[in-house]
Amino acid sequence: MEEKKLDINSIIGFVLIFGILMYMLWQNQPTPEELEAQEEAKQEQVKATQQTEEPDQQVHITSTELPLGETTDSLQLVNMQNKWGAFAYSAMNSSDAETSIENELLALKFSNKGGYLSEVKLKEFVDYNDKSIYLIKENNANFNINFGTTDSRILNTKDLYFEPTISKNEDHTIVSMKLKVSETKFLEYRYNIEPNSYMIGFTVRSQGLNDVVNGSQDIVLDWDLKGYRHAKSISYENRYTDIHYEYEGGKDDYTGASDTDENIQDVSWIGYKQHFFSSVLLTNRPFKTVRIKAENLVQDEDVDTLYTKNFAARIPLELEGGEFNQNMDLFYGPNDYKVVTTFNRNLDELIPFGWGIFGWINRYVFMPLFGFLGSFLPYGIAIIVMTILVRIVMSPVTYKSYVSQAKMKVIKPEITEISEKYKDNAMKKQQETMALYNKAGVSPMAGCLPALMQLPVFYALFQFFPSAFDLRQKSFLWAEDLSSYDTIAELPFRIPLYGDHVSLFPILASLAIFFYMRMTTGQQMASQPTQEGMPDMGKMMKYMIYFSPLMMLVFFNNYASGLSLYYFISNLITIGIMLVIKNYIIDEDKIHAKIQENKKKPKKENRFQRKMKEMMEQAEKQKQVQKRK
């Protein structure tokens, strides 16, 4: 067989093939940018491997479900796959753009990165500087689902790219943000924006991810928010800035203004309340457990602080058949009783009306009354009219209290006489004093009970005015905003507890309280019998005349001017009522004559009085026996 030799043509062919291969290798070598991307991909892969339970396990990446175009660079694809695994499809088809949607009340922006609301503006309101109210803006909020994948990755939706789709009809607008593995496999955030509503329908659902998401690992939703400052007094706003929530099928509670870190169970909604505005996450299927945190961000009130508090909620989620399926709602709006009650979701608990009877009085008496008056009167005048009506309704209680004090004043000489007669026998003195009260038809507690009856009304109004949304940015006389403090002078320095300004309404309220207490304290001292220990009591009551107005002057300097206006008018009216009662209604001579008549009438002791008398007599006998021994 003839041996084939390597001729010149073969040599030329091999050289050409070698040259072509070298040229192809040179043409396809990675650029410096691609080399850098490749290095980042390797680092990401090392990190992902370190997070797995088995460090030796290798991550296998497939791209069978990524129908990318022919122009997609292979190295970029590898980088995306290394970073986001199966969700690289969305990363290759999305960008850092935002989607803007509005209705009559809200202006919203949705970010492709993270798929969540990146901006929420309340179109009808402005803050104390006449700037628009934003509940979400410039990365002050975070909404993230942390989950593991079947290829041993730990992913955060805030770092992944969603694809937006908008559909509109006459009733509402749907914004769909999809985090895609492919066109048929995705995680979706679905927002339903209705006209003229602060409530946004929100659903987290998935399709075809049961072989992508690792259901055996914890899946956690993190919802964080830093509350923007909206009011002139940040300390006053912060006092009413906290977390409210509903749990166990209708119960409600709140954390209070202090820092908190607690776990709550069976939660229907969580509200980040910022005095007059709230951000609320509601769910149709209650969260089994939620960890909530609130942290005060105001370190120095003299500094122009941007944020009030930092809120956080950590919520474990459960899959249904390996898929996400959580129907929720988002409320971004005012803590206006007329607004929150329209949703029938118990959101009126965001308004701190008070517990028990105090809340009942505010909801069913003062709120409807003030709403009615405010519908046709300026709000400052509405406060005055409501205060007058309240004082008129409470005037019978004031009358009874004053009459009781007058009766005690009339029989004071007789009580003093008993005290002198039995000054060495306390038991006998008490027996005779009680007998005198019984014969005269006078009760020392009669003056206290009317005052106690007024406490629920006073406390309810104390809660009502700082929570009345209608007072926000409503002016009256020199007060620019009845929901904040009024200012007649700015101080060049800050006084501890008082502030750096002078408010007039607290000064007027303090003066009214001073004169009211002088009247009532003088009447009480005149009605009290002179006995041991009473001089010290008299001094204490005199101190209270000055102490209470001083407390009002200091602490109410930063409170809502509407509340100070109420106290000023209320005490003025009370003083007027007491003067009328004293000068035109009560006749002490007639009261004295009636008491004398009562003393002549036989008095039938009730069971309690009889028992008390027997106990006192028995105690007196025992005392006498001990003296004989």
XYZ file of C-alpha atoms in Angstrom:
629
model
C 0.000 0.000 0.000
C 1.400 3.311 -1.023
C 2.234 5.569 1.895
C 0.614 8.983 1.744
C 2.937 11.884 2.226
C 2.227 15.305 3.605
C 2.348 17.578 0.546
C 2.495 21.342 0.433
C -1.244 21.696 -0.077
C -1.966 19.789 3.157
C 0.459 21.959 5.047
C -1.174 25.089 3.682
C -4.611 23.707 4.693
C -3.546 22.972 8.263
C -2.004 26.414 8.556
C -5.200 28.029 7.305
C -7.394 26.006 9.708
C -5.085 26.848 12.610
C -5.133 30.508 11.630
C -8.923 30.533 11.421
C -9.236 28.918 14.876
C -6.810 31.416 16.381
C -8.740 34.281 14.778
C -12.041 32.972 16.184
C -10.547 32.624 19.661
C -9.179 36.161 19.462
C -12.498 37.557 18.271
C -14.460 35.864 21.103
C -12.136 36.607 23.977
C -13.973 38.398 26.867
C -13.664 42.150 27.261
C -12.388 43.635 30.574
C -16.019 44.385 31.530
C -17.021 40.776 30.870
C -14.040 39.500 32.847
C -15.149 41.673 35.758
C -18.718 40.391 35.461
C -17.423 36.825 35.356
C -15.421 37.419 38.509
C -18.533 38.826 40.258
C -20.507 35.784 39.154
C -17.885 33.488 40.670
C -18.035 35.407 43.956
C -21.844 35.246 43.999
C -21.674 31.496 43.351
C -19.226 31.038 46.236
C -21.549 32.977 48.548
C -24.579 30.946 47.463
C -22.662 27.710 48.036
C -21.647 28.829 51.520
C -25.308 29.421 52.420
C -26.378 25.847 51.664
C -26.654 23.223 54.356
C -24.107 21.028 52.515
C -21.004 23.080 51.676
C -19.751 20.498 49.179
C -22.945 20.622 47.161
C -22.542 22.259 43.755
C -25.092 24.604 42.220
C -26.363 23.423 38.849
C -27.856 26.029 36.542
C -30.112 25.281 33.638
C -31.379 27.674 31.020
C -33.953 25.548 29.282
C -36.746 27.894 30.370
C -35.051 31.121 29.362
C -36.042 31.859 25.761
C -33.677 34.789 25.354
C -33.080 36.499 22.037
C -30.125 35.733 19.812
C -28.550 39.086 20.699
C -28.237 38.170 24.431
C -24.638 37.840 25.444
C -23.817 34.424 26.869
C -21.569 35.789 29.600
C -24.297 38.175 30.737
C -26.694 35.250 30.861
C -24.288 33.259 32.998
C -23.887 36.220 35.323
C -27.661 36.635 35.682
C -28.129 32.928 36.304
C -25.419 32.885 38.934
C -26.985 35.841 40.705
C -30.716 35.178 40.471
C -30.951 31.564 39.365
C -34.288 30.716 37.802
C -35.467 34.339 38.029
C -32.805 35.559 35.626
C -35.530 35.769 32.986
C -37.081 38.817 34.684
C -33.671 40.370 35.290
C -32.850 40.173 31.565
C -36.199 41.714 30.574
C -36.605 44.455 33.212
C -34.944 47.678 34.280
C -34.870 50.133 37.198
C -37.875 52.005 35.824
C -40.982 53.007 37.811
C -44.662 52.791 36.959
C -46.897 55.733 37.924
C -50.623 55.414 38.650
C -53.064 57.912 40.198
C -56.612 58.106 41.385
C -58.393 61.128 42.829
C -56.740 60.699 46.247
C -53.408 58.929 45.744
C -50.385 59.347 43.475
C -48.481 56.047 43.371
C -45.205 54.795 41.944
C -44.233 51.134 41.619
C -40.582 50.160 41.253
C -39.559 47.353 38.916
C -36.824 46.452 41.381
C -38.662 44.788 44.243
C -42.087 45.190 42.641
C -43.350 47.273 45.547
C -44.607 50.820 46.048
C -41.671 53.220 45.900
C -43.790 56.353 46.418
C -47.186 57.141 47.969
C -48.430 60.725 47.922
C -51.689 61.877 49.534
C -52.925 64.428 47.017
C -55.384 66.307 49.243
C -53.047 67.133 52.150
C -49.917 69.126 52.921
C -47.649 69.224 55.972
C -46.848 72.112 58.316
C -44.534 73.603 55.655
C -47.211 73.396 52.938
C -45.348 70.532 51.274
C -47.103 67.447 49.932
C -47.712 64.579 52.331
C -45.703 61.497 51.351
C -46.033 58.265 53.301
C -43.483 56.525 51.074
C -40.674 58.320 49.301
C -36.933 58.041 48.686
C -36.481 54.512 50.068
C -38.081 55.094 53.483
C -40.101 51.867 53.043
C -39.194 48.249 52.386
C -41.373 45.316 51.339
C -39.463 42.082 50.904
C -40.143 38.345 50.777
C -37.174 36.203 51.748
C -37.304 32.596 50.549
C -35.117 29.664 49.609
C -35.051 27.923 46.216
C -34.705 24.299 45.224
C -31.243 25.025 43.792
C -30.082 26.038 47.284
C -30.263 29.821 46.925
C -31.601 32.390 49.382
C -33.359 35.195 47.500
C -34.906 38.537 48.479
C -37.593 40.000 46.253
C -36.349 43.535 46.997
C -33.214 42.695 44.965
C -35.044 41.099 42.021
C -36.638 42.682 38.967
C -40.351 42.514 38.259
C -42.066 43.147 34.944
C -44.988 45.620 35.110
C -48.283 45.310 33.278
C -51.145 47.819 33.523
C -54.760 47.145 32.671
C -57.604 49.642 33.084
C -61.364 49.615 32.960
C -64.101 51.965 34.105
C -64.050 50.825 37.728
C -60.422 50.251 38.609
C -56.805 49.935 37.478
C -54.778 46.738 37.861
C -50.991 46.941 38.213
C -49.380 43.525 37.877
C -45.714 43.155 38.849
C -44.353 39.736 37.879
C -41.100 38.119 38.892
C -40.720 35.569 36.115
C -38.995 32.260 35.638
C -40.744 32.112 32.283
C -43.982 33.394 30.768
C -45.884 30.647 32.573
C -43.930 30.561 35.833
C -43.855 33.653 38.047
C -44.366 35.356 41.396
C -46.895 38.191 41.101
C -47.705 41.288 43.156
C -51.142 42.374 42.008
C -52.464 45.836 42.919
C -56.082 46.909 42.462
C -56.469 50.722 42.512
C -60.072 51.902 42.708
C -61.285 55.480 42.135
C -61.730 57.786 45.141
C -60.294 55.282 47.596
C -57.338 55.122 49.977
C -57.588 51.319 50.021
C -55.537 49.327 47.501
C -56.304 45.684 46.843
C -53.067 43.689 47.094
C -52.420 40.030 46.316
C -49.230 38.002 46.481
C -49.612 34.900 44.323
C -47.477 32.583 42.243
C -47.879 30.152 39.369
C -45.700 27.155 38.605
C -43.153 27.823 41.364
C -43.715 24.655 43.374
C -40.526 23.231 41.845
C -38.602 26.502 42.286
C -39.419 27.695 45.837
C -38.184 25.501 48.672
C -41.256 25.157 50.882
C -39.320 23.370 53.639
C -37.427 26.578 54.462
C -38.856 29.622 56.242
C -40.550 32.168 53.994
C -40.667 35.583 55.642
C -42.309 38.845 54.660
C -40.569 41.964 55.980
C -42.523 45.236 55.936
C -40.576 48.253 57.179
C -41.306 51.974 57.198
C -39.638 55.111 58.523
C -42.360 57.651 59.282
C -41.876 61.122 57.852
C -42.441 64.121 60.103
C -45.631 65.995 59.141
C -46.395 68.309 62.097
C -44.896 71.474 63.540
C -44.275 69.921 66.966
C -42.383 66.686 66.418
C -42.635 65.770 70.121
C -46.425 66.125 70.012
C -46.673 64.164 66.756
C -44.410 61.445 68.135
C -46.666 61.076 71.170
C -49.401 59.799 68.831
C -47.121 57.821 66.479
C -47.097 54.064 67.138
C -48.192 50.638 65.872
C -51.855 49.601 66.041
C -53.080 46.124 65.192
C -56.101 43.829 65.174
C -55.778 40.238 66.362
C -57.774 37.163 67.383
C -60.800 37.930 65.253
C -61.590 41.505 66.261
C -59.529 42.453 69.305
C -57.347 45.528 68.947
C -54.329 46.969 70.704
C -51.457 49.379 70.205
C -47.827 49.663 71.294
C -47.824 53.208 72.630
C -45.266 55.914 71.901
C -42.294 54.131 73.496
C -39.941 51.710 71.731
C -41.297 48.188 71.427
C -40.321 44.704 70.291
C -43.023 42.067 70.703
C -44.717 39.073 69.109
C -48.453 39.036 68.372
C -50.664 36.171 67.241
C -53.499 35.703 64.738
C -53.142 39.179 63.211
C -55.760 40.656 60.845
C -54.053 43.991 60.204
C -50.998 46.010 61.207
C -51.062 49.817 61.111
C -48.106 52.177 61.213
C -49.857 55.227 62.665
C -48.281 58.665 62.272
C -50.697 60.785 64.347
C -53.039 61.901 61.545
C -51.976 59.450 58.799
C -51.474 55.700 58.638
C -50.016 52.942 56.490
C -51.909 49.700 57.093
C -51.386 46.143 55.829
C -54.598 44.089 56.033
C -55.016 40.388 55.280
C -58.060 38.237 54.558
C -56.351 35.189 56.041
C -54.848 36.204 59.407
C -51.102 35.929 59.892
C -50.425 33.274 62.524
C -47.622 35.242 64.129
C -46.019 38.637 63.602
C -43.034 40.239 65.252
C -43.396 44.030 65.432
C -40.823 46.662 66.314
C -40.990 50.429 66.793
C -37.965 52.634 67.402
C -37.932 56.343 68.185
C -35.719 58.243 65.736
C -35.982 61.664 67.403
C -32.856 62.145 69.480
C -32.931 65.919 69.783
C -36.120 67.943 69.281
C -34.089 71.064 68.561
C -32.713 69.442 65.410
C -34.817 69.621 62.249
C -35.604 65.894 62.240
C -36.847 64.231 59.051
C -38.280 61.019 60.578
C -40.298 60.260 63.700
C -40.152 56.490 64.213
C -38.875 53.364 62.490
C -41.492 50.603 62.164
C -40.884 46.965 61.262
C -43.006 43.822 60.971
C -41.633 40.337 60.313
C -44.328 37.957 59.059
C -43.812 34.240 58.312
C -45.792 33.178 55.214
C -47.185 29.763 54.333
C -47.463 28.217 50.873
C -50.621 26.577 49.563
C -49.772 23.552 47.449
C -46.265 24.869 47.012
C -47.530 28.266 45.752
C -47.916 31.767 47.176
C -51.533 32.807 47.695
C -52.121 35.670 50.148
C -54.971 38.132 49.581
C -54.332 41.431 51.327
C -55.108 45.153 51.184
C -53.056 48.292 51.686
C -54.450 51.459 53.249
C -52.594 54.730 52.851
C -54.640 57.622 54.127
C -55.829 59.950 56.893
C -56.949 58.856 60.350
C -60.265 60.536 59.666
C -63.195 58.836 61.404
C -65.454 59.517 58.418
C -62.945 57.839 56.088
C -61.781 54.781 58.047
C -65.285 53.717 59.055
C -66.369 53.404 55.398
C -64.256 50.241 54.968
C -65.882 48.253 57.789
C -62.487 46.800 58.780
C -62.268 48.139 62.358
C -59.781 50.802 61.237
C -61.420 53.367 63.532
C -59.201 51.816 66.223
C -56.366 53.822 64.659
C -57.984 56.848 66.333
C -57.171 56.870 70.078
C -60.602 57.709 71.452
C -59.808 55.956 74.716
C -60.867 52.649 76.219
C -64.188 51.584 77.695
C -66.695 54.302 78.485
C -64.309 57.045 77.300
C -64.191 55.613 73.794
C -67.945 55.077 73.816
C -68.588 58.733 74.719
C -66.245 59.965 71.991
C -67.604 57.685 69.251
C -71.291 58.074 69.903
C -71.584 61.522 71.494
C -68.737 63.930 70.808
C -67.795 62.772 67.308
C -71.351 63.083 65.883
C -71.955 66.331 67.788
C -68.707 67.934 66.644
C -69.235 66.708 63.088
C -72.672 68.308 63.057
C -71.444 71.639 64.458
C -68.430 71.673 62.152
C -70.646 71.215 59.117
C -71.928 74.796 59.372
C -69.631 76.582 61.870
C -65.924 77.472 61.817
C -64.131 74.827 63.837
C -62.992 77.215 66.568
C -66.612 78.353 67.071
C -67.709 74.694 66.929
C -65.360 73.928 69.862
C -66.840 76.813 71.868
C -70.456 75.812 71.125
C -69.774 72.155 71.958
C -68.086 73.191 75.220
C -71.092 75.320 76.160
C -73.473 72.433 75.447
C -71.354 70.014 77.501
C -71.222 72.396 80.459
C -74.983 73.006 80.295
C -75.632 69.249 80.308
C -73.237 68.824 83.246
C -74.628 71.831 85.168
C -77.011 69.699 87.333
C -73.972 67.768 88.535
C -72.177 71.050 89.276
C -75.268 72.259 91.121
C -75.468 69.155 93.314
C -71.795 69.421 94.142
C -72.144 73.067 95.140
C -75.297 72.415 97.205
C -73.491 69.633 99.059
C -70.632 71.995 99.876
C -73.125 74.614 101.031
C -74.800 72.123 103.381
C -71.450 71.151 104.834
C -70.679 74.835 105.346
C -73.952 75.365 107.212
C -73.420 72.488 109.672
C -69.710 73.188 110.087
C -70.192 74.961 113.492
C -72.010 71.907 114.877
C -69.310 69.552 113.585
C -66.663 71.794 115.157
C -68.574 71.696 118.423
C -68.661 67.890 118.354
C -64.941 67.785 117.619
C -64.163 69.999 120.620
C -66.506 68.091 122.915
C -65.059 64.673 122.088
C -61.498 65.659 121.184
C -60.146 62.962 123.528
C -62.457 60.239 122.228
C -62.056 59.739 118.503
C -64.577 56.892 118.335
C -67.297 58.867 120.053
C -66.542 61.921 117.931
C -66.995 59.869 114.792
C -70.260 58.376 116.058
C -71.739 61.767 116.867
C -70.575 63.273 113.575
C -72.211 60.450 111.602
C -75.382 60.855 113.647
C -75.437 64.563 112.781
C -74.958 63.816 109.082
C -77.822 61.330 109.233
C -80.233 63.670 111.031
C -79.423 66.659 108.806
C -79.624 64.613 105.626
C -76.070 65.543 104.633
C -73.429 63.261 103.148
C -69.748 64.263 103.027
C -69.434 62.106 99.913
C -72.172 64.003 98.090
C -69.668 66.617 96.936
C -67.207 64.027 95.654
C -69.602 61.882 93.654
C -70.654 64.645 91.205
C -66.996 65.412 90.540
C -66.303 61.709 89.887
C -69.260 61.589 87.501
C -67.674 64.344 85.398
C -64.313 62.559 85.048
C -65.351 60.305 82.120
C -66.522 63.366 80.176
C -63.369 65.369 80.929
C -61.048 62.498 80.036
C -63.001 61.654 76.869
C -62.633 65.256 75.671
C -58.937 65.163 76.578
C -58.626 62.226 74.176
C -60.994 63.655 71.583
C -59.391 66.965 70.594
C -55.866 65.652 69.826
C -57.458 62.934 67.658
C -59.977 65.080 65.769
C -58.716 65.063 62.174
C -61.104 67.871 61.240
C -59.079 70.282 63.403
C -55.920 69.681 61.390
C -54.691 72.948 59.799
C -57.905 74.767 60.744
C -57.219 78.282 62.065
C -58.995 80.298 64.771
C -58.074 83.790 65.948
C -54.258 83.781 66.343
C -53.969 79.960 66.182
C -52.926 78.838 62.687
C -53.643 75.152 63.359
C -56.045 73.967 66.064
C -54.420 70.513 65.988
C -51.032 72.010 66.959
C -49.812 74.632 69.403
C -50.489 78.335 68.841
C -47.603 80.814 68.933
C -47.619 84.471 69.991
C -43.858 84.705 70.585
C -40.739 82.763 69.618
C -38.060 82.388 72.296
C -34.336 82.628 71.428
C -33.715 79.633 73.698
C -35.460 76.427 74.758
C -36.920 75.972 78.243
C -37.023 72.337 79.418
C -40.578 70.926 79.320
C -41.931 74.288 78.128
C -40.353 74.716 74.682
C -38.989 77.539 72.550
C -42.233 79.456 72.063
C -45.099 81.023 74.010
C -48.652 79.810 73.405
C -51.535 82.082 74.451
C -54.388 79.594 74.790
C -52.609 77.627 77.578
C -52.008 80.925 79.412
C -55.715 81.795 79.203
C -56.679 78.269 80.277
C -54.262 78.465 83.238
C -55.773 81.777 84.399
C -59.291 80.339 84.144
C -58.272 77.254 86.142
C -56.612 79.475 88.764
C -59.796 81.495 89.408
C -61.960 78.367 89.283
C -59.781 76.625 91.873
C -59.790 79.693 94.107
C -63.575 79.585 94.116
C -63.948 75.844 94.658
C -61.059 75.514 97.123
C -62.373 78.431 99.182
C -65.829 76.834 99.272
C -64.371 73.429 100.250
C -62.208 74.926 103.016
C -65.198 76.870 104.338
C -67.220 73.649 104.489
C -64.525 71.535 106.182
C -64.674 71.270 109.972
C -61.755 72.604 111.991
C -59.937 69.700 113.566
C -56.489 68.283 114.029
C -54.556 67.970 110.809
C -56.746 70.409 108.915
C -54.237 73.315 108.898
C -51.838 71.140 106.917
C -54.681 70.126 104.604
C -55.521 73.794 104.126
C -51.946 74.551 103.126
C -51.963 71.707 100.624
C -55.199 72.960 99.063
C -53.706 76.454 98.810
C -50.659 75.035 97.032
C -52.948 73.240 94.569
C -54.462 76.595 93.594
C -51.097 77.550 92.096
C -49.721 74.127 91.196
C -52.510 73.037 88.819
C -52.490 76.208 86.672
C -48.685 76.055 86.510
C -48.837 72.455 85.256
C -51.371 73.503 82.621
C -49.184 76.420 81.554
C -46.041 74.277 81.137
C -47.263 71.025 79.665
C -50.008 72.377 77.416
C -47.643 74.812 75.727
C -46.903 72.091 73.139
C -50.385 70.550 73.026
C -53.089 71.151 70.451
C -54.455 74.675 70.769
C -57.972 73.259 70.291
C -57.609 71.375 73.583
C -56.403 74.498 75.440
C -59.276 76.465 73.914
C -61.709 73.876 75.260
C -60.267 74.050 78.809
C -60.307 77.854 78.730
C -63.964 78.070 77.661
C -65.010 75.177 79.929
C -63.566 76.779 83.056
C -64.989 80.186 82.162
C -68.455 78.664 81.803
C -68.075 76.693 85.045
C -67.096 79.853 86.899
C -70.156 81.593 85.482
C -72.456 78.702 86.451
C -71.061 78.635 89.994
C -71.531 82.399 90.390
C -75.148 82.099 89.243
C -75.764 79.171 91.609
C -74.150 80.976 94.530
C -75.795 84.379 94.038
C -79.184 83.539 92.551
C -80.080 79.920 93.303
C -78.667 78.790 96.624
C -79.864 80.477 99.833
C -77.777 79.290 102.787
C -80.408 80.467 105.302
C -83.051 78.287 103.655
C -80.613 75.364 103.574
C -79.949 75.841 107.302
C -83.665 75.953 108.098
C -84.296 72.807 106.083
C -81.475 70.993 107.878
C -82.965 71.934 111.230
C -86.324 70.544 110.109
C -84.674 67.338 108.981
C -82.995 66.943 112.342
C -86.412 66.982 114.065
C -87.787 64.234 111.862
C -87.226 60.647 112.972
C -84.655 58.978 110.744
C -84.869 55.332 109.918
C -81.454 53.746 109.735
C -80.789 51.466 106.856
C -79.070 48.126 107.232
C -75.617 49.499 106.403
C -75.920 52.406 108.856
C -77.177 50.058 111.561
C -74.278 47.685 110.997
C -71.737 50.507 111.073
C -73.241 51.846 114.296
C -73.088 48.408 115.946
C -69.444 47.962 114.898
C -68.497 51.358 116.273
C -70.319 50.718 119.562
C -68.626 47.345 119.895
C -65.242 48.918 119.217
C -65.967 51.580 121.856
C -66.866 48.902 124.433
C -63.655 46.996 123.747
C -61.696 50.208 124.179
C -63.359 50.879 127.545
C -62.597 47.311 128.684
C -58.937 47.721 127.785
C -58.738 50.987 129.728
C -60.124 49.286 132.888
C -57.461 46.593 132.652
